[in-house]
Each structure stands twice: as C-alpha cells, then as structure tokens.
Amino acid sequence: MHTVQVNLNSVEKVRAFVNSVNTFDSEFDLVSGRFVIDAKSIMGILSLDLSKPITLNIYSDDDAIMESLKPFLVE
C-alpha cells in the first residue's frame, strides 16, 4: 500500500482524478478526517472538504498508477 496526499480543489480536477483511477483495477481510498471514501466515486469525493489536501491510500504497487496521479499529488 502507498499513501500520498492529493489536491482536488476543483470539480474539473475531481472529474479528471476519478477518470484516472477508474482506468486501474486496484482499490483506492480517500481519507479526510474520520471519513473514508472510495476514490472511484465522484459523488463520494464531492462530499469531502476539497479546500485542503486529502490522503489517498493506493492498494497496489503498479508504477503506472503513480505516473497517472502526478497532476494531483501534493509536493
């Protein structure tokens, strides 16, 4: 499992993020405070506070996933 911080501060970014993670068969969870949301669910993501970075748990070791998530990663 990998854990990274992502920034999804606009609806366009959320849509692009969901499209990106849905191309993989792996599991992804977004953790914001006490809430854990399936990262493949656009409605779930939109229910979170998107004004600050969110923790993303990636349940895979596929390097292609990290490459596709680069535009959303907090550096």
PDB file of N, CA, C and O in Angstrom:
ATOM      1  N   MET A   1       0.836  -1.181   0.000  1.00  0.00           N
ATOM      2  CA  MET A   1       0.000   0.000   0.000  1.00  0.00           C
ATOM      3  C   MET A   1       0.882   1.247   0.000  1.00  0.00           C
ATOM      4  O   MET A   1       1.885   1.302   0.682  1.00  0.00           O
ATOM      5  N   HIS A   2       0.463   2.226  -0.774  1.00  0.00           N
ATOM      6  CA  HIS A   2       1.128   3.534  -0.809  1.00  0.00           C
ATOM      7  C   HIS A   2       0.155   4.569  -0.274  1.00  0.00           C
ATOM      8  O   HIS A   2      -1.045   4.476  -0.504  1.00  0.00           O
ATOM      9  N   THR A   3       0.688   5.573   0.405  1.00  0.00           N
ATOM     10  CA  THR A   3      -0.125   6.677   0.888  1.00  0.00           C
ATOM     11  C   THR A   3       0.480   7.972   0.393  1.00  0.00           C
ATOM     12  O   THR A   3       1.677   8.214   0.575  1.00  0.00           O
ATOM     13  N   VAL A   4      -0.349   8.790  -0.274  1.00  0.00           N
ATOM     14  CA  VAL A   4       0.099  10.079  -0.801  1.00  0.00           C
ATOM     15  C   VAL A   4      -0.966  11.125  -0.491  1.00  0.00           C
ATOM     16  O   VAL A   4      -2.091  10.799  -0.133  1.00  0.00           O
ATOM     17  N   GLN A   5      -0.590  12.381  -0.637  1.00  0.00           N
ATOM     18  CA  GLN A   5      -1.522  13.492  -0.477  1.00  0.00           C
ATOM     19  C   GLN A   5      -1.891  14.008  -1.865  1.00  0.00           C
ATOM     20  O   GLN A   5      -1.020  14.192  -2.715  1.00  0.00           O
ATOM     21  N   VAL A   6      -3.197  14.222  -2.083  1.00  0.00           N
ATOM     22  CA  VAL A   6      -3.657  14.744  -3.368  1.00  0.00           C
ATOM     23  C   VAL A   6      -4.420  16.039  -3.141  1.00  0.00           C
ATOM     24  O   VAL A   6      -5.017  16.252  -2.095  1.00  0.00           O
ATOM     25  N   ASN A   7      -4.398  16.886  -4.150  1.00  0.00           N
ATOM     26  CA  ASN A   7      -5.110  18.153  -4.125  1.00  0.00           C
ATOM     27  C   ASN A   7      -6.207  18.095  -5.183  1.00  0.00           C
ATOM     28  O   ASN A   7      -5.918  18.029  -6.375  1.00  0.00           O
ATOM     29  N   LEU A   8      -7.460  18.114  -4.749  1.00  0.00           N
ATOM     30  CA  LEU A   8      -8.608  18.039  -5.657  1.00  0.00           C
ATOM     31  C   LEU A   8      -9.508  19.240  -5.403  1.00  0.00           C
ATOM     32  O   LEU A   8     -10.663  19.110  -5.026  1.00  0.00           O
ATOM     33  N   ASN A   9      -8.981  20.432  -5.639  1.00  0.00           N
ATOM     34  CA  ASN A   9      -9.665  21.649  -5.238  1.00  0.00           C
ATOM     35  C   ASN A   9     -10.596  22.249  -6.290  1.00  0.00           C
ATOM     36  O   ASN A   9     -11.011  23.391  -6.164  1.00  0.00           O
ATOM     37  N   SER A  10     -10.951  21.482  -7.329  1.00  0.00           N
ATOM     38  CA  SER A  10     -11.927  21.959  -8.309  1.00  0.00           C
ATOM     39  C   SER A  10     -12.687  20.764  -8.874  1.00  0.00           C
ATOM     40  O   SER A  10     -12.209  19.629  -8.831  1.00  0.00           O
ATOM     41  N   VAL A  11     -13.856  21.029  -9.395  1.00  0.00           N
ATOM     42  CA  VAL A  11     -14.680  19.962  -9.968  1.00  0.00           C
ATOM     43  C   VAL A  11     -13.971  19.327 -11.162  1.00  0.00           C
ATOM     44  O   VAL A  11     -14.036  18.109 -11.353  1.00  0.00           O
ATOM     45  N   GLU A  12     -13.262  20.127 -11.942  1.00  0.00           N
ATOM     46  CA  GLU A  12     -12.534  19.598 -13.092  1.00  0.00           C
ATOM     47  C   GLU A  12     -11.443  18.623 -12.645  1.00  0.00           C
ATOM     48  O   GLU A  12     -11.241  17.578 -13.257  1.00  0.00           O
ATOM     49  N   LYS A  13     -10.735  18.985 -11.567  1.00  0.00           N
ATOM     50  CA  LYS A  13      -9.698  18.090 -11.039  1.00  0.00           C
ATOM     51  C   LYS A  13     -10.301  16.799 -10.513  1.00  0.00           C
ATOM     52  O   LYS A  13      -9.748  15.729 -10.704  1.00  0.00           O
ATOM     53  N   VAL A  14     -11.440  16.894  -9.836  1.00  0.00           N
ATOM     54  CA  VAL A  14     -12.115  15.691  -9.314  1.00  0.00           C
ATOM     55  C   VAL A  14     -12.502  14.779 -10.466  1.00  0.00           C
ATOM     56  O   VAL A  14     -12.268  13.572 -10.430  1.00  0.00           O
ATOM     57  N   ARG A  15     -13.086  15.340 -11.511  1.00  0.00           N
ATOM     58  CA  ARG A  15     -13.502  14.544 -12.675  1.00  0.00           C
ATOM     59  C   ARG A  15     -12.294  13.864 -13.328  1.00  0.00           C
ATOM     60  O   ARG A  15     -12.330  12.666 -13.630  1.00  0.00           O
ATOM     61  N   ALA A  16     -11.214  14.600 -13.521  1.00  0.00           N
ATOM     62  CA  ALA A  16     -10.010  14.029 -14.130  1.00  0.00           C
ATOM     63  C   ALA A  16      -9.403  12.951 -13.230  1.00  0.00           C
ATOM     64  O   ALA A  16      -8.951  11.906 -13.719  1.00  0.00           O
ATOM     65  N   PHE A  17      -9.412  13.182 -11.923  1.00  0.00           N
ATOM     66  CA  PHE A  17      -8.880  12.213 -10.959  1.00  0.00           C
ATOM     67  C   PHE A  17      -9.677  10.912 -11.012  1.00  0.00           C
ATOM     68  O   PHE A  17      -9.103   9.822 -11.086  1.00  0.00           O
ATOM     69  N   VAL A  18     -10.991  11.009 -10.964  1.00  0.00           N
ATOM     70  CA  VAL A  18     -11.841   9.814 -10.995  1.00  0.00           C
ATOM     71  C   VAL A  18     -11.648   9.055 -12.308  1.00  0.00           C
ATOM     72  O   VAL A  18     -11.550   7.827 -12.309  1.00  0.00           O
ATOM     73  N   ASN A  19     -11.564   9.769 -13.416  1.00  0.00           N
ATOM     74  CA  ASN A  19     -11.304   9.108 -14.706  1.00  0.00           C
ATOM     75  C   ASN A  19      -9.974   8.378 -14.681  1.00  0.00           C
ATOM     76  O   ASN A  19      -9.842   7.273 -15.209  1.00  0.00           O
ATOM     77  N   SER A  20      -8.978   8.981 -14.049  1.00  0.00           N
ATOM     78  CA  SER A  20      -7.651   8.382 -13.980  1.00  0.00           C
ATOM     79  C   SER A  20      -7.643   7.108 -13.134  1.00  0.00           C
ATOM     80  O   SER A  20      -7.133   6.076 -13.565  1.00  0.00           O
ATOM     81  N   VAL A  21      -8.212   7.153 -11.926  1.00  0.00           N
ATOM     82  CA  VAL A  21      -8.179   5.976 -11.060  1.00  0.00           C
ATOM     83  C   VAL A  21      -9.083   4.856 -11.572  1.00  0.00           C
ATOM     84  O   VAL A  21      -8.827   3.687 -11.308  1.00  0.00           O
ATOM     85  N   ASN A  22     -10.112   5.201 -12.319  1.00  0.00           N
ATOM     86  CA  ASN A  22     -11.020   4.177 -12.849  1.00  0.00           C
ATOM     87  C   ASN A  22     -10.394   3.359 -13.978  1.00  0.00           C
ATOM     88  O   ASN A  22     -10.942   2.328 -14.357  1.00  0.00           O
ATOM     89  N   THR A  23      -9.254   3.780 -14.490  1.00  0.00           N
ATOM     90  CA  THR A  23      -8.582   3.000 -15.531  1.00  0.00           C
ATOM     91  C   THR A  23      -7.813   1.824 -14.946  1.00  0.00           C
ATOM     92  O   THR A  23      -7.339   0.967 -15.690  1.00  0.00           O
ATOM     93  N   PHE A  24      -7.701   1.768 -13.607  1.00  0.00           N
ATOM     94  CA  PHE A  24      -6.963   0.699 -12.939  1.00  0.00           C
ATOM     95  C   PHE A  24      -7.918  -0.208 -12.168  1.00  0.00           C
ATOM     96  O   PHE A  24      -8.938   0.243 -11.664  1.00  0.00           O
ATOM     97  N   ASP A  25      -7.563  -1.493 -12.058  1.00  0.00           N
ATOM     98  CA  ASP A  25      -8.369  -2.450 -11.312  1.00  0.00           C
ATOM     99  C   ASP A  25      -8.091  -2.418  -9.814  1.00  0.00           C
ATOM    100  O   ASP A  25      -8.748  -3.101  -9.045  1.00  0.00           O
ATOM    101  N   SER A  26      -7.138  -1.630  -9.392  1.00  0.00           N
ATOM    102  CA  SER A  26      -6.743  -1.555  -7.984  1.00  0.00           C
ATOM    103  C   SER A  26      -7.790  -0.811  -7.159  1.00  0.00           C
ATOM    104  O   SER A  26      -8.666  -0.143  -7.693  1.00  0.00           O
ATOM    105  N   GLU A  27      -7.634  -0.928  -5.837  1.00  0.00           N
ATOM    106  CA  GLU A  27      -8.509  -0.219  -4.909  1.00  0.00           C
ATOM    107  C   GLU A  27      -7.835   1.077  -4.455  1.00  0.00           C
ATOM    108  O   GLU A  27      -6.621   1.112  -4.245  1.00  0.00           O
ATOM    109  N   PHE A  28      -8.639   2.125  -4.287  1.00  0.00           N
ATOM    110  CA  PHE A  28      -8.158   3.436  -3.843  1.00  0.00           C
ATOM    111  C   PHE A  28      -9.129   3.976  -2.804  1.00  0.00           C
ATOM    112  O   PHE A  28     -10.338   3.947  -3.025  1.00  0.00           O
ATOM    113  N   ASP A  29      -8.611   4.480  -1.688  1.00  0.00           N
ATOM    114  CA  ASP A  29      -9.434   5.114  -0.667  1.00  0.00           C
ATOM    115  C   ASP A  29      -8.939   6.524  -0.417  1.00  0.00           C
ATOM    116  O   ASP A  29      -7.736   6.755  -0.315  1.00  0.00           O
ATOM    117  N   LEU A  30      -9.870   7.465  -0.292  1.00  0.00           N
ATOM    118  CA  LEU A  30      -9.544   8.819   0.127  1.00  0.00           C
ATOM    119  C   LEU A  30      -9.937   8.963   1.586  1.00  0.00           C
ATOM    120  O   LEU A  30     -11.045   8.591   1.970  1.00  0.00           O
ATOM    121  N   VAL A  31      -9.024   9.505   2.393  1.00  0.00           N
ATOM    122  CA  VAL A  31      -9.257   9.658   3.826  1.00  0.00           C
ATOM    123  C   VAL A  31      -9.196  11.143   4.169  1.00  0.00           C
ATOM    124  O   VAL A  31      -8.189  11.803   3.936  1.00  0.00           O
ATOM    125  N   SER A  32     -10.301  11.636   4.701  1.00  0.00           N
ATOM    126  CA  SER A  32     -10.381  13.032   5.126  1.00  0.00           C
ATOM    127  C   SER A  32     -10.992  13.057   6.518  1.00  0.00           C
ATOM    128  O   SER A  32     -12.192  12.805   6.677  1.00  0.00           O
ATOM    129  N   GLY A  33     -10.157  13.310   7.513  1.00  0.00           N
ATOM    130  CA  GLY A  33     -10.638  13.272   8.891  1.00  0.00           C
ATOM    131  C   GLY A  33     -11.073  11.859   9.248  1.00  0.00           C
ATOM    132  O   GLY A  33     -10.315  10.909   9.107  1.00  0.00           O
ATOM    133  N   ARG A  34     -12.320  11.704   9.649  1.00  0.00           N
ATOM    134  CA  ARG A  34     -12.824  10.378  10.010  1.00  0.00           C
ATOM    135  C   ARG A  34     -13.565   9.703   8.860  1.00  0.00           C
ATOM    136  O   ARG A  34     -14.107   8.616   9.011  1.00  0.00           O
ATOM    137  N   PHE A  35     -13.600  10.346   7.695  1.00  0.00           N
ATOM    138  CA  PHE A  35     -14.303   9.803   6.535  1.00  0.00           C
ATOM    139  C   PHE A  35     -13.355   9.058   5.612  1.00  0.00           C
ATOM    140  O   PHE A  35     -12.273   9.552   5.289  1.00  0.00           O
ATOM    141  N   VAL A  36     -13.772   7.889   5.165  1.00  0.00           N
ATOM    142  CA  VAL A  36     -13.034   7.109   4.176  1.00  0.00           C
ATOM    143  C   VAL A  36     -13.977   6.894   2.999  1.00  0.00           C
ATOM    144  O   VAL A  36     -15.064   6.336   3.148  1.00  0.00           O
ATOM    145  N   ILE A  37     -13.546   7.355   1.820  1.00  0.00           N
ATOM    146  CA  ILE A  37     -14.381   7.340   0.625  1.00  0.00           C
ATOM    147  C   ILE A  37     -13.684   6.536  -0.465  1.00  0.00           C
ATOM    148  O   ILE A  37     -12.470   6.619  -0.634  1.00  0.00           O
ATOM    149  N   ASP A  38     -14.456   5.784  -1.234  1.00  0.00           N
ATOM    150  CA  ASP A  38     -13.933   5.097  -2.408  1.00  0.00           C
ATOM    151  C   ASP A  38     -13.510   6.168  -3.419  1.00  0.00           C
ATOM    152  O   ASP A  38     -14.334   6.984  -3.842  1.00  0.00           O
ATOM    153  N   ALA A  39     -12.252   6.176  -3.797  1.00  0.00           N
ATOM    154  CA  ALA A  39     -11.728   7.213  -4.690  1.00  0.00           C
ATOM    155  C   ALA A  39     -12.265   7.095  -6.108  1.00  0.00           C
ATOM    156  O   ALA A  39     -12.059   7.996  -6.921  1.00  0.00           O
ATOM    157  N   LYS A  40     -12.983   6.037  -6.427  1.00  0.00           N
ATOM    158  CA  LYS A  40     -13.582   5.887  -7.752  1.00  0.00           C
ATOM    159  C   LYS A  40     -15.003   6.450  -7.800  1.00  0.00           C
ATOM    160  O   LYS A  40     -15.647   6.400  -8.830  1.00  0.00           O
ATOM    161  N   SER A  41     -15.465   7.014  -6.684  1.00  0.00           N
ATOM    162  CA  SER A  41     -16.813   7.556  -6.582  1.00  0.00           C
ATOM    163  C   SER A  41     -16.789   9.081  -6.624  1.00  0.00           C
ATOM    164  O   SER A  41     -16.380   9.732  -5.664  1.00  0.00           O
ATOM    165  N   ILE A  42     -17.232   9.653  -7.730  1.00  0.00           N
ATOM    166  CA  ILE A  42     -17.214  11.108  -7.865  1.00  0.00           C
ATOM    167  C   ILE A  42     -18.140  11.760  -6.840  1.00  0.00           C
ATOM    168  O   ILE A  42     -17.809  12.792  -6.265  1.00  0.00           O
ATOM    169  N   MET A  43     -19.284  11.148  -6.570  1.00  0.00           N
ATOM    170  CA  MET A  43     -20.219  11.722  -5.589  1.00  0.00           C
ATOM    171  C   MET A  43     -19.621  11.666  -4.182  1.00  0.00           C
ATOM    172  O   MET A  43     -19.797  12.602  -3.401  1.00  0.00           O
ATOM    173  N   GLY A  44     -18.928  10.587  -3.859  1.00  0.00           N
ATOM    174  CA  GLY A  44     -18.281  10.486  -2.565  1.00  0.00           C
ATOM    175  C   GLY A  44     -17.217  11.548  -2.378  1.00  0.00           C
ATOM    176  O   GLY A  44     -17.126  12.186  -1.328  1.00  0.00           O
ATOM    177  N   ILE A  45     -16.413  11.760  -3.411  1.00  0.00           N
ATOM    178  CA  ILE A  45     -15.347  12.764  -3.332  1.00  0.00           C
ATOM    179  C   ILE A  45     -15.931  14.161  -3.155  1.00  0.00           C
ATOM    180  O   ILE A  45     -15.440  14.958  -2.366  1.00  0.00           O
ATOM    181  N   LEU A  46     -16.999  14.446  -3.878  1.00  0.00           N
ATOM    182  CA  LEU A  46     -17.600  15.781  -3.791  1.00  0.00           C
ATOM    183  C   LEU A  46     -18.228  16.045  -2.420  1.00  0.00           C
ATOM    184  O   LEU A  46     -18.508  17.188  -2.089  1.00  0.00           O
ATOM    185  N   SER A  47     -18.415  15.005  -1.614  1.00  0.00           N
ATOM    186  CA  SER A  47     -18.950  15.196  -0.267  1.00  0.00           C
ATOM    187  C   SER A  47     -17.864  15.578   0.739  1.00  0.00           C
ATOM    188  O   SER A  47     -18.170  15.905   1.879  1.00  0.00           O
ATOM    189  N   LEU A  48     -16.597  15.529   0.327  1.00  0.00           N
ATOM    190  CA  LEU A  48     -15.473  15.858   1.215  1.00  0.00           C
ATOM    191  C   LEU A  48     -15.145  17.341   1.158  1.00  0.00           C
ATOM    192  O   LEU A  48     -15.527  18.048   0.226  1.00  0.00           O
ATOM    193  N   ASP A  49     -14.373  17.803   2.148  1.00  0.00           N
ATOM    194  CA  ASP A  49     -13.848  19.166   2.148  1.00  0.00           C
ATOM    195  C   ASP A  49     -12.658  19.193   1.192  1.00  0.00           C
ATOM    196  O   ASP A  49     -11.587  18.667   1.494  1.00  0.00           O
ATOM    197  N   LEU A  50     -12.842  19.797   0.025  1.00  0.00           N
ATOM    198  CA  LEU A  50     -11.815  19.790  -1.010  1.00  0.00           C
ATOM    199  C   LEU A  50     -10.892  21.012  -0.948  1.00  0.00           C
ATOM    200  O   LEU A  50     -10.054  21.185  -1.822  1.00  0.00           O
ATOM    201  N   SER A  51     -11.043  21.825   0.101  1.00  0.00           N
ATOM    202  CA  SER A  51     -10.214  23.027   0.197  1.00  0.00           C
ATOM    203  C   SER A  51      -8.805  22.735   0.690  1.00  0.00           C
ATOM    204  O   SER A  51      -7.947  23.602   0.638  1.00  0.00           O
ATOM    205  N   LYS A  52      -8.560  21.514   1.173  1.00  0.00           N
ATOM    206  CA  LYS A  52      -7.234  21.149   1.659  1.00  0.00           C
ATOM    207  C   LYS A  52      -6.846  19.786   1.092  1.00  0.00           C
ATOM    208  O   LYS A  52      -7.714  19.041   0.616  1.00  0.00           O
ATOM    209  N   PRO A  53      -5.575  19.435   1.123  1.00  0.00           N
ATOM    210  CA  PRO A  53      -5.143  18.138   0.587  1.00  0.00           C
ATOM    211  C   PRO A  53      -5.812  16.968   1.309  1.00  0.00           C
ATOM    212  O   PRO A  53      -6.151  17.049   2.486  1.00  0.00           O
ATOM    213  N   ILE A  54      -5.986  15.873   0.574  1.00  0.00           N
ATOM    214  CA  ILE A  54      -6.652  14.678   1.076  1.00  0.00           C
ATOM    215  C   ILE A  54      -5.674  13.514   0.958  1.00  0.00           C
ATOM    216  O   ILE A  54      -4.909  13.418  -0.006  1.00  0.00           O
ATOM    217  N   THR A  55      -5.716  12.603   1.915  1.00  0.00           N
ATOM    218  CA  THR A  55      -4.859  11.425   1.908  1.00  0.00           C
ATOM    219  C   THR A  55      -5.454  10.367   0.975  1.00  0.00           C
ATOM    220  O   THR A  55      -6.631  10.042   1.077  1.00  0.00           O
ATOM    221  N   LEU A  56      -4.630   9.842   0.083  1.00  0.00           N
ATOM    222  CA  LEU A  56      -5.041   8.779  -0.835  1.00  0.00           C
ATOM    223  C   LEU A  56      -4.262   7.518  -0.500  1.00  0.00           C
ATOM    224  O   LEU A  56      -3.033   7.521  -0.495  1.00  0.00           O
ATOM    225  N   ASN A  57      -4.979   6.438  -0.197  1.00  0.00           N
ATOM    226  CA  ASN A  57      -4.368   5.126   0.022  1.00  0.00           C
ATOM    227  C   ASN A  57      -4.525   4.322  -1.261  1.00  0.00           C
ATOM    228  O   ASN A  57      -5.638   4.150  -1.760  1.00  0.00           O
ATOM    229  N   ILE A  58      -3.402   3.835  -1.785  1.00  0.00           N
ATOM    230  CA  ILE A  58      -3.376   3.069  -3.034  1.00  0.00           C
ATOM    231  C   ILE A  58      -2.996   1.638  -2.689  1.00  0.00           C
ATOM    232  O   ILE A  58      -1.929   1.398  -2.128  1.00  0.00           O
ATOM    233  N   TYR A  59      -3.864   0.696  -3.002  1.00  0.00           N
ATOM    234  CA  TYR A  59      -3.633  -0.707  -2.673  1.00  0.00           C
ATOM    235  C   TYR A  59      -3.083  -1.448  -3.889  1.00  0.00           C
ATOM    236  O   TYR A  59      -3.700  -2.361  -4.417  1.00  0.00           O
ATOM    237  N   SER A  60      -1.912  -1.003  -4.333  1.00  0.00           N
ATOM    238  CA  SER A  60      -1.248  -1.599  -5.486  1.00  0.00           C
ATOM    239  C   SER A  60       0.196  -1.118  -5.517  1.00  0.00           C
ATOM    240  O   SER A  60       0.524  -0.066  -4.965  1.00  0.00           O
ATOM    241  N   ASP A  61       1.040  -1.887  -6.191  1.00  0.00           N
ATOM    242  CA  ASP A  61       2.439  -1.484  -6.377  1.00  0.00           C
ATOM    243  C   ASP A  61       2.729  -1.108  -7.822  1.00  0.00           C
ATOM    244  O   ASP A  61       3.892  -1.018  -8.223  1.00  0.00           O
ATOM    245  N   ASP A  62       1.702  -0.890  -8.618  1.00  0.00           N
ATOM    246  CA  ASP A  62       1.844  -0.569 -10.038  1.00  0.00           C
ATOM    247  C   ASP A  62       2.404   0.845 -10.202  1.00  0.00           C
ATOM    248  O   ASP A  62       1.796   1.829  -9.764  1.00  0.00           O
ATOM    249  N   ASP A  63       3.564   0.964 -10.817  1.00  0.00           N
ATOM    250  CA  ASP A  63       4.194   2.279 -11.026  1.00  0.00           C
ATOM    251  C   ASP A  63       3.395   3.170 -11.969  1.00  0.00           C
ATOM    252  O   ASP A  63       3.486   4.396 -11.899  1.00  0.00           O
ATOM    253  N   ALA A  64       2.590   2.575 -12.847  1.00  0.00           N
ATOM    254  CA  ALA A  64       1.776   3.354 -13.783  1.00  0.00           C
ATOM    255  C   ALA A  64       0.737   4.191 -13.039  1.00  0.00           C
ATOM    256  O   ALA A  64       0.361   5.270 -13.497  1.00  0.00           O
ATOM    257  N   ILE A  65       0.307   3.708 -11.897  1.00  0.00           N
ATOM    258  CA  ILE A  65      -0.674   4.462 -11.100  1.00  0.00           C
ATOM    259  C   ILE A  65      -0.057   5.771 -10.633  1.00  0.00           C
ATOM    260  O   ILE A  65      -0.661   6.836 -10.783  1.00  0.00           O
ATOM    261  N   MET A  66       1.122   5.704 -10.072  1.00  0.00           N
ATOM    262  CA  MET A  66       1.779   6.917  -9.581  1.00  0.00           C
ATOM    263  C   MET A  66       2.040   7.903 -10.712  1.00  0.00           C
ATOM    264  O   MET A  66       1.910   9.109 -10.532  1.00  0.00           O
ATOM    265  N   GLU A  67       2.380   7.377 -11.867  1.00  0.00           N
ATOM    266  CA  GLU A  67       2.617   8.252 -13.033  1.00  0.00           C
ATOM    267  C   GLU A  67       1.330   8.977 -13.420  1.00  0.00           C
ATOM    268  O   GLU A  67       1.341  10.180 -13.708  1.00  0.00           O
ATOM    269  N   SER A  68       0.200   8.279 -13.419  1.00  0.00           N
ATOM    270  CA  SER A  68      -1.058   8.901 -13.830  1.00  0.00           C
ATOM    271  C   SER A  68      -1.587   9.890 -12.779  1.00  0.00           C
ATOM    272  O   SER A  68      -2.377  10.763 -13.105  1.00  0.00           O
ATOM    273  N   LEU A  69      -1.132   9.748 -11.538  1.00  0.00           N
ATOM    274  CA  LEU A  69      -1.609  10.634 -10.465  1.00  0.00           C
ATOM    275  C   LEU A  69      -0.744  11.864 -10.264  1.00  0.00           C
ATOM    276  O   LEU A  69      -1.070  12.718  -9.441  1.00  0.00           O
ATOM    277  N   LYS A  70       0.349  11.984 -10.999  1.00  0.00           N
ATOM    278  CA  LYS A  70       1.266  13.122 -10.814  1.00  0.00           C
ATOM    279  C   LYS A  70       0.583  14.500 -10.829  1.00  0.00           C
ATOM    280  O   LYS A  70       0.926  15.349 -10.031  1.00  0.00           O
ATOM    281  N   PRO A  71      -0.396  14.745 -11.714  1.00  0.00           N
ATOM    282  CA  PRO A  71      -1.013  16.088 -11.716  1.00  0.00           C
ATOM    283  C   PRO A  71      -1.779  16.420 -10.431  1.00  0.00           C
ATOM    284  O   PRO A  71      -2.068  17.580 -10.180  1.00  0.00           O
ATOM    285  N   PHE A  72      -2.100  15.425  -9.630  1.00  0.00           N
ATOM    286  CA  PHE A  72      -2.906  15.638  -8.436  1.00  0.00           C
ATOM    287  C   PHE A  72      -2.118  15.595  -7.131  1.00  0.00           C
ATOM    288  O   PHE A  72      -2.643  15.951  -6.083  1.00  0.00           O
ATOM    289  N   LEU A  73      -0.879  15.151  -7.197  1.00  0.00           N
ATOM    290  CA  LEU A  73      -0.065  14.969  -5.992  1.00  0.00           C
ATOM    291  C   LEU A  73       0.355  16.306  -5.387  1.00  0.00           C
ATOM    292  O   LEU A  73       0.696  17.243  -6.094  1.00  0.00           O
ATOM    293  N   VAL A  74       0.360  16.347  -4.062  1.00  0.00           N
ATOM    294  CA  VAL A  74       0.868  17.494  -3.326  1.00  0.00           C
ATOM    295  C   VAL A  74       2.351  17.271  -3.131  1.00  0.00           C
ATOM    296  O   VAL A  74       2.771  16.213  -2.660  1.00  0.00           O
ATOM    297  N   GLU A  75       3.153  18.238  -3.497  1.00  0.00           N
ATOM    298  CA  GLU A  75       4.607  18.069  -3.405  1.00  0.00           C
ATOM    299  C   GLU A  75       5.165  18.643  -2.134  1.00  0.00           C
ATOM    300  O   GLU A  75       4.641  19.438  -1.477  1.00  0.00           O
TER     301      GLU A  75
END
